[in-house]
Amino acid sequence: MRIELEKRPDVSKLFAFVSPLLALVLTLVFGAIMFAMLGKDPIAALDAFFVEPLLEVWSLHELAIKAAPLILIAVGLAICYRSNNWNIGAEGQFTIGAITGSYLPIVFYDWHSPLVLPLMLILGALGGALFAAIPALLKAHFNTNEILTSLMLVYIAQLFLDWLIRGAWRDPKGFNFPVSRDFAPEAVLPAIWEESGRAHWAFIFAIIAAIGVWFMMRYTLKGFEIVVLGQSERAGRFAGFSSKKMIWFSFLFSGALAGFAGIAEVSGSIGHLQPAISPGYGFTAIIVAFLGRLNPLGIIASGLVLALTYLGGEAAQLSLGVSDKVTRVFQGLLLFFVLSCDTLIYYKIRIVWSRLRGRVA
Amino acid sequence: MSIFEAILLTVITASTPLVIAALGELVAERSGVLNLGVEGMMIMGAVAAFAGAQISGSPYVGIVCGIAAGALFSLLFAFLTLTLVANQVATGLALTLLGLGASGMLGEAYVGMPGIRLGEIVIPVLSDLPVVGHVLFRQDLIFYLSIALVVGVSWFLFRSRTGLKLRAIGDNHGSAHALGIHVIRTRYLAVMFGGACAGLAGAQLSLVYTPQWAENMSAGRGWITLALVVFASWRPWRVFAGGYLFGAVTILQLHAQAFGLGIPSQFLSMLPYAATIVVLIIISHNRRTTLINTPASLGKAFVPER
C-alpha cells in the first residue's frame, strides 16, 4: 500500500473549511480510544471532558478566562507565521509582560490611582515587545535562527521570574512562600459581569484584538505586505517591501500581545506574581493559531476550543481520576491532525493498493 | 579520585546526551529534513527507558526501550512531513508538545520512584592508566556508544556510498530523485535514525544522568541539541566538540553554585541557554559560510512528479 499525493489545480475552499473540523473529530476519536485504553467508558469520559464544562454559567466564565490569553497570543503569532517569522517564544514574552506589568502594583504598592491599571497594561505590552525584540534584532542583523533564540529566552524569562519572586519581590508577609504581594483592588482587571462568574476584561480585549488584526490583514496594505513577504520574500522585495522591517513588526506586535496577555492574566485571574503563572499558554497558542487557520476570526473559535481542553482536563482529573497531562496529549494530537488534514487543501490523496501500478504506467 | 577527574566525569555525563541527540538530528538534517521534535523524542525515550528498566529490572532493556520509543515516535513526524508534506517546523513543534504531554501521562506512576542506574563497564588494562583510565575507560555503555556514533556517522556520511546519496538528497532532492535515488525512503530512515538517537539520549538522562523519572526532565536539552547542529555546521566531529563545550558550561554552572560566588542560582542556571544564543549569533553572523554549510533542501518538502 502506498499513499500518493496529487496537487490540486486550485486550493480547495471546501477543505480549507472542513479540515480543522475533521481534525477535531479525529482528535475526539483518538481521545475516545485513549480513554478506553485507560479503562474508562469513552463516551462518559468525552462527555465529562468536553461537554459538561459547557453546561454551567460559572464554567463558561472559566472558559473565557482561559481563552483570553490563548486568543491574544495566537493572534500575534498568526502575523508572525503568515510572514514566515517563527516566534516560538511567546511563553517567555508572556512571562516578561507579567513581570513588567506587575512593577507598579508591587514596587509602588502605596500608589492608589485610577491610572494604575492602564499603566500596568501598557507596561506589560511594552515588556513583551521588548523581550520579543531580542530574537527580532538577532534575526534581522545577525541572521540568527529565531526559532532557537526565542525558545531559549523562554527558559531565561522563567528563571528571571523565579529569581524575582524568591528575592526582591517576595511578599514580606508571605510566610516565606515564593509569592509577591496581592495586588491592590485598583490594580485588578475588573470582571465583565460579576454576578455570574469570574471572567474579566481580558476576554473583551482578546476579541477586540482579533477583530482589529482581522481588519488589518484583510483591508490594509500592511496585511497585504505580511502575506506577500510570507509567501515569497523575493516577490515582496520586488514590491518594495522590506523583510527586515517585517521581522521587527511581527515580533514586536506578537510580543506586545503576549506581554499584554501576561499582565492581564496576572492582574485579572491570579492577583499576584508567583513562579508558575501559565499552564503553557504560549505554546498552546501555537496550536490555536494553526487550528484557526492563521485567521484571527478562526482563532477566536479555536481559542475557545483549546480553552475547553484545559477546563476538560481539570474536570477529568476530578470526576474521572485521569491525569491532568491528558490535556497536553489532546492538544498535541489536535495539532497533529490539523497539520495532516491541511494536506487535503492542496493535494488529492490517493491510496494505491496494488504494487504493480507504477510499472504498468 | 581527584577533583579534576570528578569534574571531568560530570562533564562527560552532561555532554553525552547532547552529542548523541545532535548526531541523530545531524543525519536527518543532512538528508534535508528539519525535525524540531528532538525535545519530544528525547523525553519519550527517557520515560520509555525508565519504564523498561523498572519492568524488566535491567537497564539494558531500558536502553532498547528508549531507542525504540524515539524511533517509533519520529515515525509520526516522518509520516506527516514526508508522506503528507505537512510543514516541518509546525510538525516538529507538534511532536515536542505531544511528547511532553504523553511522557508526563505515561510516567506519572514512576514519579519519585528510585531508578536503576546503568552500571559502568571497566575495560581491562586501559582503565588502569592514570587520570584518563578512570575517566574514559570506566564508563557506562551509552558513553561508549556515543563515541562509536561519532566515528560511525562521520564514516557513513563522508566515506560510504549511501552517505553520499543521503547528502545528495539533502542538497538537491530534485536531482537526486532524477538520478533514481529513493528520496522519501532515505528520508524516512534518516528521520528514524534521528529519533533513535534522541531516544538513546533520553535513556541516558533517566538511567545515567539522574536515574529517576521527573516530568520535563529533558529541560530544553532537545532544543540545545538543535542549536548544536547549527554550531557544528553539520559536521559530526564538530558536534562532538560542541557537545562537550555545552556540557562543560552546564557543569560550570553547577560548580559555580557550589562555590557560592554570590551570583543567584537562577542566573547561573540561565548560562546554558544564554550560551546557546551567543553561540548561534557567532555562527550565523557570517551569512555566506552558513549558506555554504546548510543542506540546500533543508526544511523543503519533496513531492515526486508523476
XYZ file of C-alpha atoms in Angstrom:
667
model
C 0.000 0.000 0.000
C 1.220 3.432 -0.860
C -0.086 6.950 -0.431
C 0.222 9.246 -3.404
C -0.393 12.968 -3.487
C -1.703 14.802 -6.486
C -1.568 18.578 -6.478
C -4.962 20.198 -6.847
C -5.199 22.760 -9.629
C -6.735 25.208 -7.128
C -6.655 25.473 -3.383
C -9.742 23.643 -2.152
C -12.099 26.123 -0.473
C -14.191 23.248 0.817
C -11.314 21.555 2.585
C -9.945 24.822 3.922
C -13.150 24.938 5.943
C -13.656 21.234 6.573
C -10.098 20.245 7.518
C -9.998 21.804 11.008
C -13.374 20.236 11.777
C -12.114 16.898 10.519
C -9.068 17.324 12.741
C -11.340 17.934 15.741
C -13.360 14.801 15.005
C -10.223 12.681 14.589
C -8.851 14.030 17.868
C -12.080 13.069 19.621
C -11.970 9.561 18.113
C -8.383 9.079 19.239
C -9.245 10.588 22.600
C -12.033 8.028 22.989
C -9.599 5.228 22.159
C -7.140 6.634 24.680
C -9.783 6.779 27.426
C -10.838 3.229 26.602
C -7.241 2.099 26.984
C -7.087 3.838 30.351
C -10.079 1.734 31.357
C -12.690 4.496 31.260
C -16.000 4.488 29.438
C -15.054 6.564 26.379
C -18.443 8.232 25.869
C -18.806 9.215 29.514
C -15.194 10.412 29.553
C -15.558 12.598 26.466
C -18.802 13.932 27.902
C -17.066 14.871 31.152
C -14.100 16.325 29.261
C -15.757 18.336 26.513
C -19.477 18.725 27.221
C -20.075 19.113 30.942
C -17.789 22.156 31.307
C -20.092 23.932 28.840
C -23.286 23.346 30.782
C -22.844 25.767 33.666
C -22.560 29.517 33.662
C -19.600 29.802 36.045
C -17.836 27.269 33.899
C -18.400 29.359 30.776
C -16.738 32.224 32.621
C -13.738 29.994 33.264
C -13.712 29.167 29.565
C -13.494 32.866 28.709
C -10.697 33.326 31.248
C -8.610 30.566 29.664
C -9.472 31.528 26.095
C -8.412 35.179 26.537
C -4.627 34.681 26.739
C -4.740 31.986 24.071
C -6.543 34.259 21.602
C -4.381 37.289 22.398
C -1.139 35.388 21.906
C -2.301 33.379 18.895
C -3.465 36.462 17.009
C 0.039 37.879 17.293
C 1.638 34.578 16.362
C -0.582 34.359 13.278
C 1.012 37.546 11.963
C 4.455 36.089 12.602
C 3.748 32.747 10.983
C 1.983 34.314 7.999
C 5.051 36.448 7.364
C 7.337 33.448 7.849
C 8.792 34.554 11.174
C 8.799 31.668 13.604
C 8.279 33.173 17.033
C 8.129 30.155 19.348
C 8.915 32.124 22.496
C 5.513 33.611 23.315
C 5.619 31.847 26.680
C 8.670 33.929 27.597
C 7.155 37.164 26.290
C 4.044 36.372 28.330
C 6.187 35.920 31.442
C 8.164 39.124 30.940
C 4.954 41.049 30.242
C 3.568 39.785 33.528
C 6.715 40.958 35.297
C 6.977 44.444 33.782
C 3.258 44.982 34.239
C 3.495 43.976 37.879
C 6.160 46.591 38.559
C 3.627 49.238 39.620
C 1.383 47.169 41.918
C 4.344 45.504 43.631
C 7.007 48.209 43.872
C 4.676 51.189 44.182
C 2.206 49.335 46.331
C 1.018 52.509 48.046
C 0.275 54.462 44.917
C -3.507 54.411 44.539
C -4.850 55.939 41.367
C -7.218 55.010 38.553
C -4.163 55.346 36.301
C -2.517 52.255 37.789
C -4.360 49.650 35.776
C -3.981 51.228 32.310
C -0.311 51.907 33.008
C 0.186 48.303 34.069
C -1.340 47.005 30.856
C 0.840 49.325 28.777
C 3.945 48.306 30.699
C 3.071 44.652 30.211
C 2.703 45.057 26.449
C 5.953 47.053 26.305
C 7.803 44.392 28.276
C 6.597 41.633 25.996
C 7.503 43.638 22.906
C 10.978 44.434 24.229
C 11.616 40.805 25.037
C 10.463 39.796 21.554
C 12.796 42.462 20.167
C 15.772 40.288 21.122
C 15.107 37.461 18.639
C 13.988 40.084 16.092
C 17.249 42.000 16.413
C 19.267 38.803 16.205
C 17.403 37.586 13.146
C 17.420 40.913 11.324
C 21.061 41.785 11.968
C 22.910 38.569 12.685
C 20.853 36.149 10.617
C 20.312 34.057 13.751
C 17.673 31.342 13.783
C 14.683 32.920 15.534
C 13.097 29.595 16.487
C 16.007 28.678 18.724
C 16.700 32.112 20.176
C 13.078 32.878 21.035
C 12.779 29.478 22.673
C 15.961 29.770 24.737
C 14.605 33.091 26.012
C 11.573 31.275 27.448
C 13.813 29.422 29.889
C 15.647 32.644 30.714
C 12.393 34.512 31.374
C 11.098 31.788 33.665
C 14.322 31.721 35.675
C 14.234 35.517 35.920
C 10.681 35.406 37.303
C 11.745 32.723 39.762
C 14.618 34.884 40.967
C 12.387 37.955 41.394
C 9.715 36.096 43.323
C 12.179 34.402 45.654
C 14.187 37.587 46.094
C 13.351 41.250 45.725
C 9.641 40.888 45.043
C 8.784 38.298 47.647
C 5.905 39.236 49.895
C 7.440 40.117 53.274
C 4.251 38.863 54.935
C 4.008 35.755 52.774
C 5.363 33.246 55.339
C 8.381 32.764 53.078
C 6.228 31.386 50.262
C 7.506 32.423 46.827
C 4.668 34.828 46.011
C 4.516 38.594 45.642
C 2.124 40.883 47.493
C -1.501 40.642 46.434
C -2.402 43.405 44.016
C -4.418 46.299 45.426
C -8.051 46.449 44.186
C -7.348 49.231 41.664
C -4.620 47.087 40.094
C -7.015 44.222 39.400
C -8.593 43.851 35.985
C -12.371 44.075 36.625
C -14.843 41.299 35.937
C -17.148 41.641 32.940
C -20.277 40.508 34.720
C -19.549 39.971 38.348
C -22.888 38.450 39.395
C -22.359 35.234 37.427
C -18.651 34.463 37.360
C -15.020 35.481 37.310
C -14.448 36.257 33.613
C -12.607 39.559 33.305
C -11.896 42.147 30.665
C -9.020 40.270 29.075
C -11.577 38.323 27.052
C -13.076 41.536 25.650
C -9.582 42.784 24.783
C -8.852 39.471 23.068
C -11.943 39.768 20.872
C -11.089 43.381 20.028
C -7.520 42.399 19.146
C -8.682 39.542 16.943
C -11.162 41.708 15.045
C -8.627 44.513 14.706
C -5.978 42.212 13.286
C -8.546 40.588 11.010
C -9.359 44.036 9.639
C -5.667 44.824 9.197
C -4.945 41.570 7.380
C -7.894 41.939 5.088
C -8.165 45.620 4.271
C -4.820 47.307 4.782
C -1.559 47.454 2.883
C 0.231 46.106 5.957
C -1.848 42.956 5.802
C -1.035 42.511 2.130
C 2.643 43.051 2.889
C 2.576 40.348 5.568
C 1.036 37.802 3.221
C 3.297 38.625 0.260
C 6.506 38.540 2.277
C 5.399 35.303 3.905
C 4.718 33.561 0.629
C 7.771 34.782 -1.211
C 10.450 37.026 0.167
C 11.667 37.730 -3.369
C 8.266 38.808 -4.595
C 7.963 41.028 -1.541
C 11.308 42.663 -2.263
C 10.273 43.446 -5.833
C 7.117 45.039 -4.467
C 9.329 47.242 -2.324
C 8.536 45.569 0.986
C 11.366 45.081 3.448
C 11.614 41.676 5.059
C 13.838 43.159 7.752
C 11.142 45.616 8.797
C 8.637 42.772 8.741
C 10.783 40.787 11.165
C 10.669 43.738 13.548
C 6.990 44.431 13.039
C 5.802 40.860 13.508
C 7.951 40.171 16.547
C 7.177 43.456 18.315
C 3.480 43.084 17.604
C 3.230 39.475 18.774
C 5.474 40.161 21.748
C 3.280 43.079 22.803
C 0.141 40.953 22.626
C 1.790 38.117 24.552
C 3.060 40.563 27.194
C -0.388 42.121 27.446
C -1.862 38.647 27.893
C 0.677 38.049 30.650
C -0.163 41.094 32.730
C -3.889 40.646 32.075
C -3.700 37.077 33.353
C -1.741 38.013 36.466
C -3.884 41.038 37.241
C -7.254 39.503 36.337
C -7.046 35.859 37.365
C -4.163 35.345 39.787
C -3.925 38.641 41.651
C -0.212 38.407 42.440
C 3.017 37.139 40.896
C 4.105 33.547 41.551
C 6.681 31.208 39.981
C 4.104 29.458 37.775
C 1.780 31.883 36.029
C 0.939 29.976 32.876
C -0.120 26.397 32.142
C 1.773 26.656 28.855
C -0.439 29.296 27.194
C 2.434 30.461 24.989
C 2.897 27.003 23.489
C -0.770 26.101 23.301
C -1.346 29.360 21.410
C 0.749 27.901 18.594
C -1.902 25.189 18.231
C -4.637 27.817 18.477
C -3.054 29.784 15.644
C -2.826 26.769 13.344
C -6.249 25.355 14.207
C -7.654 28.804 13.451
C -6.020 28.711 10.004
C -3.819 31.703 10.997
C -7.011 33.735 10.562
C -7.895 35.999 13.507
C -11.598 35.156 13.412
C -10.816 31.463 13.192
C -8.504 31.979 16.161
C -11.388 33.181 18.330
C -13.133 29.866 17.698
C -10.018 27.731 18.087
C -9.003 29.632 21.237
C -12.319 28.625 22.798
C -11.777 25.003 21.739
C -8.298 24.850 23.271
C -9.523 26.615 26.400
C -12.053 23.814 26.684
C -9.238 21.250 26.715
C -7.799 22.973 29.803
C -11.190 23.035 31.542
C -11.927 19.459 30.476
C -8.543 18.375 31.792
C -9.342 19.849 35.197
C -12.803 18.291 35.173
C -11.480 14.904 34.074
C -8.940 14.967 36.860
C -11.688 15.428 39.435
C -14.510 13.297 38.062
C -12.618 10.559 36.194
C -9.408 10.416 38.168
C -7.398 10.807 34.948
C -4.085 12.636 34.983
C -4.238 16.315 34.044
C -1.500 15.526 31.481
C -4.353 14.271 29.282
C -4.870 17.932 28.385
C -1.424 18.193 26.800
C -1.906 14.932 24.936
C -5.198 16.173 23.487
C -3.552 19.434 22.481
C -0.629 17.668 20.811
C -2.930 15.266 18.964
C -5.083 18.130 17.781
C -2.101 19.943 16.266
C -1.018 16.746 14.542
C -4.412 16.202 12.981
C -4.747 19.847 11.967
C -1.438 19.671 10.128
C -2.197 16.377 8.424
C -5.719 17.369 7.414
C -4.336 20.552 5.875
C -2.733 18.394 3.212
C -6.233 17.906 1.802
C -6.425 21.599 0.964
C -3.557 21.445 -1.502
C -3.497 17.800 -2.548
C -5.767 14.962 -3.522
C -4.761 11.888 -1.582
C -4.875 8.539 -3.323
C -4.210 5.258 -1.624
C -2.654 2.813 -4.053
C -3.198 -0.790 -3.076
C -1.524 -2.587 -5.926
C 2.248 -2.686 -6.147
C 2.123 -3.010 -9.929
C 0.518 0.270 -10.895
C 3.769 2.153 -11.247
C 5.251 -0.359 -13.616
C 2.181 -0.606 -15.852
C 2.047 3.141 -16.236
C 39.903 10.213 42.536
C 40.994 13.822 42.232
C 38.605 16.754 41.943
C 39.784 17.234 38.401
C 38.781 13.693 37.488
C 35.439 14.103 39.224
C 34.655 17.270 37.276
C 35.702 15.627 34.039
C 33.352 12.733 34.751
C 30.382 15.014 35.318
C 31.186 16.954 32.153
C 31.145 13.706 30.196
C 27.817 12.694 31.717
C 26.296 16.062 30.850
C 27.705 16.092 27.320
C 26.888 12.551 26.199
C 23.121 13.033 25.643
C 23.763 16.279 23.742
C 26.288 14.616 21.443
C 24.087 11.595 20.747
C 20.877 13.505 20.044
C 22.707 16.081 17.934
C 24.322 13.368 15.798
C 20.897 11.904 15.066
C 19.493 15.298 14.164
C 22.558 15.963 12.015
C 21.869 12.890 9.889
C 18.204 13.871 9.494
C 19.154 17.428 8.527
C 21.827 16.225 6.114
C 19.024 14.381 4.323
C 17.103 17.649 4.149
C 14.615 17.174 6.995
C 14.437 19.692 9.823
C 12.914 17.864 12.797
C 12.257 20.289 15.648
C 10.783 17.462 17.692
C 14.047 16.389 19.339
C 12.865 17.512 22.763
C 9.711 15.407 22.401
C 11.527 12.318 21.141
C 14.127 12.667 23.879
C 11.586 12.834 26.680
C 9.680 9.867 25.224
C 12.950 7.952 25.161
C 13.617 8.933 28.765
C 10.252 7.733 30.058
C 10.314 4.546 27.972
C 13.823 3.714 29.147
C 12.893 4.292 32.762
C 9.732 2.208 32.479
C 11.516 -0.547 30.569
C 14.239 -0.747 33.199
C 11.708 -0.807 36.048
C 9.555 -3.512 34.500
C 12.375 -5.777 33.398
C 14.813 -4.943 36.164
C 17.558 -4.409 33.612
C 18.830 -1.009 32.479
C 19.895 -2.586 29.182
C 16.304 -3.444 28.356
C 15.616 0.176 29.282
C 18.111 1.396 26.692
C 16.459 -0.707 23.993
C 13.029 0.637 25.005
C 14.331 4.213 24.868
C 15.766 3.784 21.394
C 12.613 2.070 20.145
C 10.371 4.758 21.627
C 12.367 7.560 19.993
C 12.389 5.848 16.609
C 8.678 4.987 16.670
C 7.741 8.476 17.799
C 9.773 10.000 14.977
C 7.754 7.898 12.519
C 4.772 10.136 13.295
C 6.815 13.123 12.201
C 8.102 11.311 9.114
C 4.611 10.314 8.035
C 3.269 13.844 8.363
C 6.137 15.703 6.749
C 7.296 13.175 4.151
C 4.121 11.413 3.101
C 1.611 14.186 3.741
C 4.130 17.026 3.146
C 2.999 18.960 6.241
C 5.044 21.967 7.339
C 8.197 20.649 9.029
C 8.539 23.449 11.564
C 4.971 23.154 12.808
C 5.020 19.346 12.815
C 8.237 19.289 14.817
C 6.639 21.565 17.397
C 3.616 19.268 17.492
C 5.918 16.330 18.157
C 7.505 18.143 21.078
C 4.175 19.209 22.589
C 2.741 15.718 22.228
C 5.905 14.127 23.616
C 5.939 16.344 26.703
C 2.268 15.561 27.357
C 2.348 11.855 26.630
C 5.549 11.276 28.624
C 4.045 13.103 31.592
C 0.969 10.885 31.408
C 2.838 7.614 30.893
C 5.402 8.411 33.552
C 3.003 9.519 36.276
C 3.258 6.173 38.079
C 7.055 6.433 38.133
C 7.464 9.873 39.691
C 9.679 9.697 42.771
C 10.462 6.026 42.275
C 14.131 5.114 42.827
C 15.726 4.461 39.462
C 18.028 1.758 38.194
C 21.424 3.122 37.347
C 23.242 1.843 34.307
C 26.440 0.196 35.544
C 29.893 1.002 34.283
C 31.873 -1.284 32.056
C 35.504 -1.469 33.101
C 37.877 -2.030 30.221
C 40.814 -4.112 31.430
C 44.360 -2.687 31.250
C 43.290 0.693 29.788
C 41.266 1.531 32.890
C 44.462 1.319 34.962
C 46.016 4.267 33.143
C 46.471 7.347 35.307
C 43.697 10.006 35.046
C 42.249 9.016 31.647
C 41.895 5.423 32.768
C 39.280 6.254 35.345
C 37.582 8.907 33.257
C 37.431 7.249 29.843
C 37.555 3.518 30.408
C 35.250 3.021 33.375
C 32.161 4.358 31.698
C 28.660 3.173 31.002
C 27.617 1.603 27.720
C 25.934 4.774 26.450
C 29.166 6.766 26.638
C 30.986 4.153 24.558
C 28.061 4.184 22.133
C 28.322 7.955 21.803
C 31.957 7.692 20.753
C 31.144 4.878 18.339
C 28.342 7.019 16.904
C 30.620 9.982 16.213
C 33.064 7.758 14.348
C 30.297 5.797 12.665
C 28.234 8.768 11.492
C 31.329 10.560 10.249
C 32.416 7.482 8.289
C 28.905 6.865 6.976
C 28.357 10.412 5.717
C 31.716 11.038 4.100
C 33.110 7.609 3.274
C 30.162 5.428 2.312
C 28.112 5.361 -0.866
C 24.781 5.519 0.961
C 26.071 8.503 2.905
C 26.938 10.248 -0.321
C 23.415 9.607 -1.603
C 21.954 10.923 1.632
C 23.942 14.147 1.365
C 22.940 14.466 -2.287
C 19.275 14.275 -1.281
C 19.796 16.954 1.340
C 21.492 19.259 -1.107
C 19.152 18.821 -4.051
C 16.275 16.408 -3.754
C 15.099 17.075 -7.312
C 18.363 15.978 -8.909
C 18.749 13.059 -6.528
C 15.279 11.865 -7.484
C 16.125 12.219 -11.176
C 19.190 10.038 -10.599
C 16.936 7.320 -9.243
C 17.743 7.726 -5.551
C 14.828 6.996 -3.232
C 14.344 10.422 -1.656
C 11.380 9.639 0.570
C 12.619 6.244 1.703
C 16.054 7.594 2.613
C 14.495 10.489 4.496
C 12.247 8.119 6.439
C 15.300 6.168 7.534
C 17.263 9.321 8.367
C 14.421 10.705 10.483
C 14.083 7.386 12.298
C 17.802 7.289 12.950
C 17.454 10.755 14.441
C 14.558 9.540 16.570
C 16.516 6.503 17.757
C 19.434 8.723 18.753
C 17.153 11.153 20.592
C 15.592 8.168 22.360
C 19.020 6.893 23.376
C 19.921 10.351 24.644
C 16.709 10.316 26.680
C 17.615 6.903 28.065
C 20.930 8.350 29.205
C 19.034 11.066 31.112
C 16.817 8.661 33.060
C 19.351 5.845 33.515
C 22.678 7.672 33.981
C 22.409 11.448 34.400
C 19.718 11.365 37.090
C 18.500 7.774 37.451
C 14.858 8.615 38.072
C 11.843 9.938 36.238
C 10.669 13.533 36.569
C 8.278 15.369 34.308
C 10.021 17.613 31.735
C 13.375 16.253 32.850
C 14.830 16.906 29.381
C 14.682 20.618 30.381
C 15.290 22.079 26.926
C 18.232 19.848 26.043
C 16.488 18.842 22.830
C 16.440 22.461 21.746
C 20.061 22.986 22.687
C 20.789 19.955 20.503
C 19.267 21.734 17.518
C 21.472 24.732 18.129
C 24.414 22.397 18.413
C 23.866 21.102 14.888
C 23.961 24.657 13.540
C 27.011 25.355 15.693
C 28.741 22.308 14.234
C 27.844 23.426 10.698
C 26.504 19.913 10.074
C 29.783 18.076 10.784
C 29.927 15.113 13.216
C 33.271 15.894 14.851
C 32.264 19.459 15.492
C 29.051 18.132 17.088
C 31.282 16.153 19.398
C 33.378 19.186 20.289
C 30.327 21.428 20.635
C 28.515 18.887 22.782
C 31.403 18.863 25.238
C 31.591 22.636 25.241
C 27.905 22.840 26.180
C 28.275 20.060 28.698
C 31.131 21.960 30.304
C 29.007 25.133 30.528
C 26.238 23.156 32.268
C 28.671 21.708 34.790
C 30.446 25.014 35.275
C 27.113 26.431 36.339
C 26.605 23.669 38.928
C 30.081 24.072 40.366
C 29.829 27.832 40.465
C 26.718 27.380 42.597
C 28.595 25.092 44.945
C 31.459 27.554 45.326
C 28.975 30.264 46.265
C 30.116 33.105 44.048
C 27.295 35.283 45.279
C 25.521 35.070 41.948
C 21.905 33.917 42.361
C 21.458 30.309 41.243
C 18.775 31.284 38.736
C 21.244 33.407 36.786
C 23.750 30.575 36.705
C 21.016 28.225 35.508
C 20.439 30.604 32.598
C 24.006 30.033 31.406
C 23.446 27.073 29.049
C 20.542 28.872 27.366
C 22.407 32.162 27.142
C 25.472 30.351 25.832
C 23.305 28.778 23.132
C 22.141 32.197 21.993
C 25.664 33.629 21.980
C 26.993 30.670 20.025
C 24.182 30.981 17.486
C 24.981 34.655 16.985
C 28.653 33.959 16.388
C 27.958 31.110 13.977
C 25.181 32.773 11.994
C 26.874 36.131 11.780
C 28.684 35.254 8.585
C 25.831 34.763 6.161
C 27.981 33.266 3.416
C 29.549 30.445 5.398
C 26.181 29.451 6.872
C 24.706 29.317 3.384
C 27.530 27.117 2.136
C 27.261 24.682 5.014
C 23.472 24.382 5.300
C 21.982 21.473 3.318
C 20.248 23.329 0.489
C 16.989 21.359 0.643
C 16.735 21.647 4.441
C 13.135 22.064 5.510
C 11.726 21.916 1.993
C 9.030 19.408 1.148
C 9.516 16.969 -1.696
C 6.617 15.779 -3.834
C 7.686 13.470 -6.646
C 6.276 14.385 -10.048
C 4.187 11.648 -11.551
